[in-house]
PDB file of C-alpha atoms in Angstrom:
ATOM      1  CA  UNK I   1      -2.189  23.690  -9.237  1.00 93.00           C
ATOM      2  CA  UNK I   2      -1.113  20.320  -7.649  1.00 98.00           C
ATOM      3  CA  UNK I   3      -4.155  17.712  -7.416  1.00 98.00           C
ATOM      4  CA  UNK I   4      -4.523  14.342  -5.456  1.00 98.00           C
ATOM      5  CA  UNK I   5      -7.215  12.103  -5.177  1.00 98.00           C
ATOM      6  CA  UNK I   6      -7.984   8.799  -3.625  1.00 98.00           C
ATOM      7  CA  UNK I   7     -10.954   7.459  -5.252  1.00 98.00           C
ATOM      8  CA  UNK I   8     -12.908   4.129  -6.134  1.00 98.00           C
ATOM      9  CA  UNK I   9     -14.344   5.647  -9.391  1.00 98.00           C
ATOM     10  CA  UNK I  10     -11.684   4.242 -12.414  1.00 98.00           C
ATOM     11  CA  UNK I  11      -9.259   7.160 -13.374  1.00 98.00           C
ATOM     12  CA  UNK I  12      -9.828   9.011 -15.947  1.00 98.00           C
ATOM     13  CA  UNK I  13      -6.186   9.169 -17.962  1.00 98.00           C
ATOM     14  CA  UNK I  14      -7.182  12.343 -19.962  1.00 98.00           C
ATOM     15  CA  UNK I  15      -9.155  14.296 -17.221  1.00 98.00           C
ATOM     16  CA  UNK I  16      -5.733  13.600 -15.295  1.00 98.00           C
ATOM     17  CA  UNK I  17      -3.435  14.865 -18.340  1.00 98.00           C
ATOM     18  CA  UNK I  18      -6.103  17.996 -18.555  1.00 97.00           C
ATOM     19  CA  UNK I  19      -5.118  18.786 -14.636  1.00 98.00           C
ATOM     20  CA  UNK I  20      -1.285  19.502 -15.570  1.00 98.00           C
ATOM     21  CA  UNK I  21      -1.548  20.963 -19.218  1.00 93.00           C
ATOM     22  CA  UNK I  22       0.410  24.516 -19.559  1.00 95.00           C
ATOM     23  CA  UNK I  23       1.214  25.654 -22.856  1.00 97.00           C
ATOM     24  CA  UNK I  24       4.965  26.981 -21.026  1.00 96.00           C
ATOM     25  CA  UNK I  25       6.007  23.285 -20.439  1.00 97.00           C
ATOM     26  CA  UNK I  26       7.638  21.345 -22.555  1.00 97.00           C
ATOM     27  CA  UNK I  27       7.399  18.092 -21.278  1.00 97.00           C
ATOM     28  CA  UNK I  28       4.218  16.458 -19.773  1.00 97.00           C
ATOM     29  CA  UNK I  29       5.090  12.830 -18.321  1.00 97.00           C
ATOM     30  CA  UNK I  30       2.545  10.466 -17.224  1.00 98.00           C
ATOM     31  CA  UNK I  31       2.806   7.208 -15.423  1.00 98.00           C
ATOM     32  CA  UNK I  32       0.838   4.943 -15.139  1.00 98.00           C
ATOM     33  CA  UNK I  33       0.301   1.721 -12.742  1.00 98.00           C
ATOM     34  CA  UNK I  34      -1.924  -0.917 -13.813  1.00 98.00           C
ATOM     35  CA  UNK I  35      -3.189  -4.107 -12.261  1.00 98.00           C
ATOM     36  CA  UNK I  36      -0.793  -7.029 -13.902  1.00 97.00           C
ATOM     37  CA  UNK I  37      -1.117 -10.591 -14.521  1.00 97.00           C
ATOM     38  CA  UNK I  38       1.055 -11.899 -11.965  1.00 96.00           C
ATOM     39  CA  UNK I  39       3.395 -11.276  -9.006  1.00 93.00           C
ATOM     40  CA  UNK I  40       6.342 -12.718  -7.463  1.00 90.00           C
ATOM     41  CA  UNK I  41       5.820 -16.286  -9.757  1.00 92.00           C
ATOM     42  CA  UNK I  42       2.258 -16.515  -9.028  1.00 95.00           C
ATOM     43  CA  UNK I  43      -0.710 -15.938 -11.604  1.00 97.00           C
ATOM     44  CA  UNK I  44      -3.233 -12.869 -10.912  1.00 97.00           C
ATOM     45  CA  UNK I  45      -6.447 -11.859 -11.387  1.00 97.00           C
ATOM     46  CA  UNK I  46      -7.399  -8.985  -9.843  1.00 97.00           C
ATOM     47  CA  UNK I  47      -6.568  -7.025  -6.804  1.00 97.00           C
ATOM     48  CA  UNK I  48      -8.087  -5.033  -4.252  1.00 98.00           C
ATOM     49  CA  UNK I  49      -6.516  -1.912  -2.829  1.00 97.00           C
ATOM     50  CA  UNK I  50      -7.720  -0.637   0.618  1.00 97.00           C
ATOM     51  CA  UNK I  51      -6.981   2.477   2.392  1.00 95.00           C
ATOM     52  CA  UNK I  52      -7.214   4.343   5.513  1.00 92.00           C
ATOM     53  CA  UNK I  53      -8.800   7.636   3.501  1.00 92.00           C
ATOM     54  CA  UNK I  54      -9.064  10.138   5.027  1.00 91.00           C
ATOM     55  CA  UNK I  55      -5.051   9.970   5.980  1.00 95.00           C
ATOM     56  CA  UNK I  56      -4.504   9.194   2.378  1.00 96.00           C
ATOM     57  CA  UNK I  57      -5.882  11.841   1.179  1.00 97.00           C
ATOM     58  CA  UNK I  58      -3.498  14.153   3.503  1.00 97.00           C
ATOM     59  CA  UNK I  59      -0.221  12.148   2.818  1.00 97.00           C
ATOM     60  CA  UNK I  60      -1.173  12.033  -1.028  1.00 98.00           C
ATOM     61  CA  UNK I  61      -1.214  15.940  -0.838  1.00 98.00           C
ATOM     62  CA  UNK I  62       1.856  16.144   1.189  1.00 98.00           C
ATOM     63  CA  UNK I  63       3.672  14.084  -1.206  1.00 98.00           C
ATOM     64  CA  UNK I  64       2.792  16.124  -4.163  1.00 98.00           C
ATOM     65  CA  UNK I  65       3.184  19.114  -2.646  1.00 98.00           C
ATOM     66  CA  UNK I  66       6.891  18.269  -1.545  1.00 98.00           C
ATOM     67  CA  UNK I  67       8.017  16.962  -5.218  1.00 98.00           C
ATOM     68  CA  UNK I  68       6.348  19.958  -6.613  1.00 98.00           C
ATOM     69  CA  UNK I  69       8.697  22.353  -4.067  1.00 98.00           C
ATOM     70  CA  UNK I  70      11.539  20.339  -4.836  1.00 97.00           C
ATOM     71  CA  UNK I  71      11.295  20.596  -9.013  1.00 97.00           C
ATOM     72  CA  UNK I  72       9.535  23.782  -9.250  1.00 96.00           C
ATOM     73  CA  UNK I  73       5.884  23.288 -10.689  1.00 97.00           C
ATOM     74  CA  UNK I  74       2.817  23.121  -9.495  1.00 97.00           C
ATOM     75  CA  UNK I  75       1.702  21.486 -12.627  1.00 98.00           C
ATOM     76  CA  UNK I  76       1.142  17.581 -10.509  1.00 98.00           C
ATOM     77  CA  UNK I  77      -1.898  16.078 -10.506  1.00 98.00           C
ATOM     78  CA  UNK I  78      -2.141  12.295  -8.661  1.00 98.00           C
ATOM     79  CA  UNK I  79      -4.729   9.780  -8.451  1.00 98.00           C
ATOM     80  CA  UNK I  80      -4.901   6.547  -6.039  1.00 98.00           C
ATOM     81  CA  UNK I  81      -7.588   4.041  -6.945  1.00 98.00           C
ATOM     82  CA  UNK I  82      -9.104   1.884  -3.876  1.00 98.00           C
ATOM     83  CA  UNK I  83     -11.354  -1.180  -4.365  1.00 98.00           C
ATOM     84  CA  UNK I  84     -11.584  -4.006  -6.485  1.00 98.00           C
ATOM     85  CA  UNK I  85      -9.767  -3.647  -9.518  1.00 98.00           C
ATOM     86  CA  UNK I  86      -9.491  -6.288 -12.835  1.00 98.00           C
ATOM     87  CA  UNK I  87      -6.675  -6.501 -14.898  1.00 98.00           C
ATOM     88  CA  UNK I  88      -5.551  -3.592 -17.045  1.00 98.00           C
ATOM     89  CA  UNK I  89      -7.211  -1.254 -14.854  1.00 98.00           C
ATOM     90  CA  UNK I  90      -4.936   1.829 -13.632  1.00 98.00           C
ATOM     91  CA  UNK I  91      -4.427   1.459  -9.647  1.00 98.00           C
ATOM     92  CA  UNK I  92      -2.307   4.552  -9.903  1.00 98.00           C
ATOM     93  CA  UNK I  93      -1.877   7.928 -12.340  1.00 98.00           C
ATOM     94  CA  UNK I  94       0.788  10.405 -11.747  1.00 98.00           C
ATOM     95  CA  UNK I  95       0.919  13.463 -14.308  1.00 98.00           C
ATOM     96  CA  UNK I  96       3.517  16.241 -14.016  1.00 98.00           C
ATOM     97  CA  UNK I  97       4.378  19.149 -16.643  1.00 98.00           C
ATOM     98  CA  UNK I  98       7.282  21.143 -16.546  1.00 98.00           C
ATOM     99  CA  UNK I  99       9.059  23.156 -18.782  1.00 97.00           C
ATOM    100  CA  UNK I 100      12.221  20.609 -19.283  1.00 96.00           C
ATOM    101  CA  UNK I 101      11.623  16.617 -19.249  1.00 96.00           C
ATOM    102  CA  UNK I 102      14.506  16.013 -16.532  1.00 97.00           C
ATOM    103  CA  UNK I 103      12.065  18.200 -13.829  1.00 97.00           C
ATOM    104  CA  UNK I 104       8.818  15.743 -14.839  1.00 98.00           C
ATOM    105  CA  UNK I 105      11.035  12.777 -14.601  1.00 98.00           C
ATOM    106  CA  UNK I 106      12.802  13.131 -11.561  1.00 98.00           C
ATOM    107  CA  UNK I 107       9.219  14.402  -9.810  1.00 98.00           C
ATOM    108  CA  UNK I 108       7.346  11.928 -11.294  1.00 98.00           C
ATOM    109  CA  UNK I 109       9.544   9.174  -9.939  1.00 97.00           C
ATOM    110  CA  UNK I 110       9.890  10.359  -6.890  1.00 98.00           C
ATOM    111  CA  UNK I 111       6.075  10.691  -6.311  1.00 98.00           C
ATOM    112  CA  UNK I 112       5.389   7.092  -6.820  1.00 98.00           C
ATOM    113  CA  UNK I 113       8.994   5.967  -4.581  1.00 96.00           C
ATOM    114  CA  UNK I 114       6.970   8.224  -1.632  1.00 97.00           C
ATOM    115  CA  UNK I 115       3.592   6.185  -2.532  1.00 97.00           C
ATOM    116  CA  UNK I 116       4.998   3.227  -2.282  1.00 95.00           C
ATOM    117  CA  UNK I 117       7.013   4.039   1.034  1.00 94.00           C
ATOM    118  CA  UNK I 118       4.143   6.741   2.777  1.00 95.00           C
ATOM    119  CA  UNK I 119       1.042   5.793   1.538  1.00 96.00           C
ATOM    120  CA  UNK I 120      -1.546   4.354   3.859  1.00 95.00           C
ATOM    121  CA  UNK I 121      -2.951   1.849   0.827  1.00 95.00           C
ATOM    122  CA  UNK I 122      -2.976  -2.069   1.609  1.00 95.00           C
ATOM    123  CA  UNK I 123      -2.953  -4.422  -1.683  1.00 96.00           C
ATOM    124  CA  UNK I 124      -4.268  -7.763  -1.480  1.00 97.00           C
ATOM    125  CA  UNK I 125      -3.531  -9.955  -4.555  1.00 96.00           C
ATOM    126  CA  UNK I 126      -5.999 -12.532  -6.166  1.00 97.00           C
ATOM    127  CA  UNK I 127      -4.291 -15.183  -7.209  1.00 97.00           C
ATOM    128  CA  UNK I 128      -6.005 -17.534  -9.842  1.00 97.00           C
ATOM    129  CA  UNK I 129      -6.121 -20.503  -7.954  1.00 96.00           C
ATOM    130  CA  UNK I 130      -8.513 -19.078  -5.730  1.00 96.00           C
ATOM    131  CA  UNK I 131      -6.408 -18.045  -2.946  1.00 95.00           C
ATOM    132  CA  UNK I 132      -5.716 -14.449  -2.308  1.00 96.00           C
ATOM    133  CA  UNK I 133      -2.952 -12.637  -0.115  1.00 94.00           C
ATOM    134  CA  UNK I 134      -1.601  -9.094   1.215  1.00 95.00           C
ATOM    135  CA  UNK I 135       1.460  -8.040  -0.276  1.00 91.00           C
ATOM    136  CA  UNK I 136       4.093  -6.670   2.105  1.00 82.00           C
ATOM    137  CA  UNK I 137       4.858  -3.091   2.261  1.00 70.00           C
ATOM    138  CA  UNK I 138       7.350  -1.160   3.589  1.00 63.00           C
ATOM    139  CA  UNK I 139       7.209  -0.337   7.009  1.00 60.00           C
ATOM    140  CA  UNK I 140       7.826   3.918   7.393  1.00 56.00           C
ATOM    141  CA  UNK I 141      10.205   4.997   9.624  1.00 58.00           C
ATOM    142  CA  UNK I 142       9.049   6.367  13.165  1.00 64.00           C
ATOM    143  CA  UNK I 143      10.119  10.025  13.591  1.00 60.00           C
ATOM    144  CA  UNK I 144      11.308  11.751  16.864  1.00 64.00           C
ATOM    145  CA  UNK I 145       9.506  14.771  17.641  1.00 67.00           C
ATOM    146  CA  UNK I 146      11.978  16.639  15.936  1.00 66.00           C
ATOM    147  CA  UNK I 147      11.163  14.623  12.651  1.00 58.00           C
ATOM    148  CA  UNK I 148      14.115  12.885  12.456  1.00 62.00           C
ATOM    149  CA  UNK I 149      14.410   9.181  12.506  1.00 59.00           C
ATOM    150  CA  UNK I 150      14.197   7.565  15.932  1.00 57.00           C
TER     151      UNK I 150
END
């Protein structure tokens, strides 16, 4: 069963693993993004992710759903983190389980390529000279009615 969460609670690793365990699978792949030390040259200290929620929530969903349609297992399980977060702590958990590892691979990367372009979640970086900024994400196309690109 595909799973997706947006949550200020930290993420559990192995309560996400559990989610996406089958004993037909083969492969079980798990990334995992975590708050680093620094960002385009600049020395970090912590983060904060915000979110429009409720919308999350949906376009999290959506996003599973579609990679799990497109490499044939409902074996997903996501979580987004929101708040403050130090680093080392996991902004982002993405577990899939399929029978062969090219399946969990190639829907496990393209889960976090949708997150990054779909996702309404805003990170603002704190820098350790005090000042703090937004990163810049990637605008999402505007669709026509017919869901094409306008």
């Amino acid at each position: 069963m595909v799973f997706t969460d947006v949550t200020a609670d930290p993420i559990d690793v192995g309560e996400v693993l559990k989610r996406v365990a089958a004993v037909e699978d083969g492969a079980v792949l798990l990334f995992l993004g975590v708050v680093r030390n620094h960002a385009e040259g600049r020395s970090v200290d912590g983060m904060r992710y915000d979110a429009y929620e409720a919308m999350a929530e949906g376009v999290l969903a959506e996003i599973a759903r579609e990679a799990s349609e497109r490499h044939g297992t409902d074996r997903i399980a996501v979580v987004h983190r929101v708040g403050d977060l130090q680093l080392g702590e996991t902004s982002v958990a993405i577990a899939v389980s399929t029978p062969h590892r090219a399946a969990a691979y190639a829907a496990n990367r393209e889960i976090i390529e949708e997150i990054k372009k779909r996702l309404p979640v805003w990170k603002k970086e704190h820098y350790v000279d005090g000042a703090s900024a937004w990163v810049e994400g990637v605008v999402p196309p505007v669709l026509d009615r017919a869901g094409g690109t306008a």
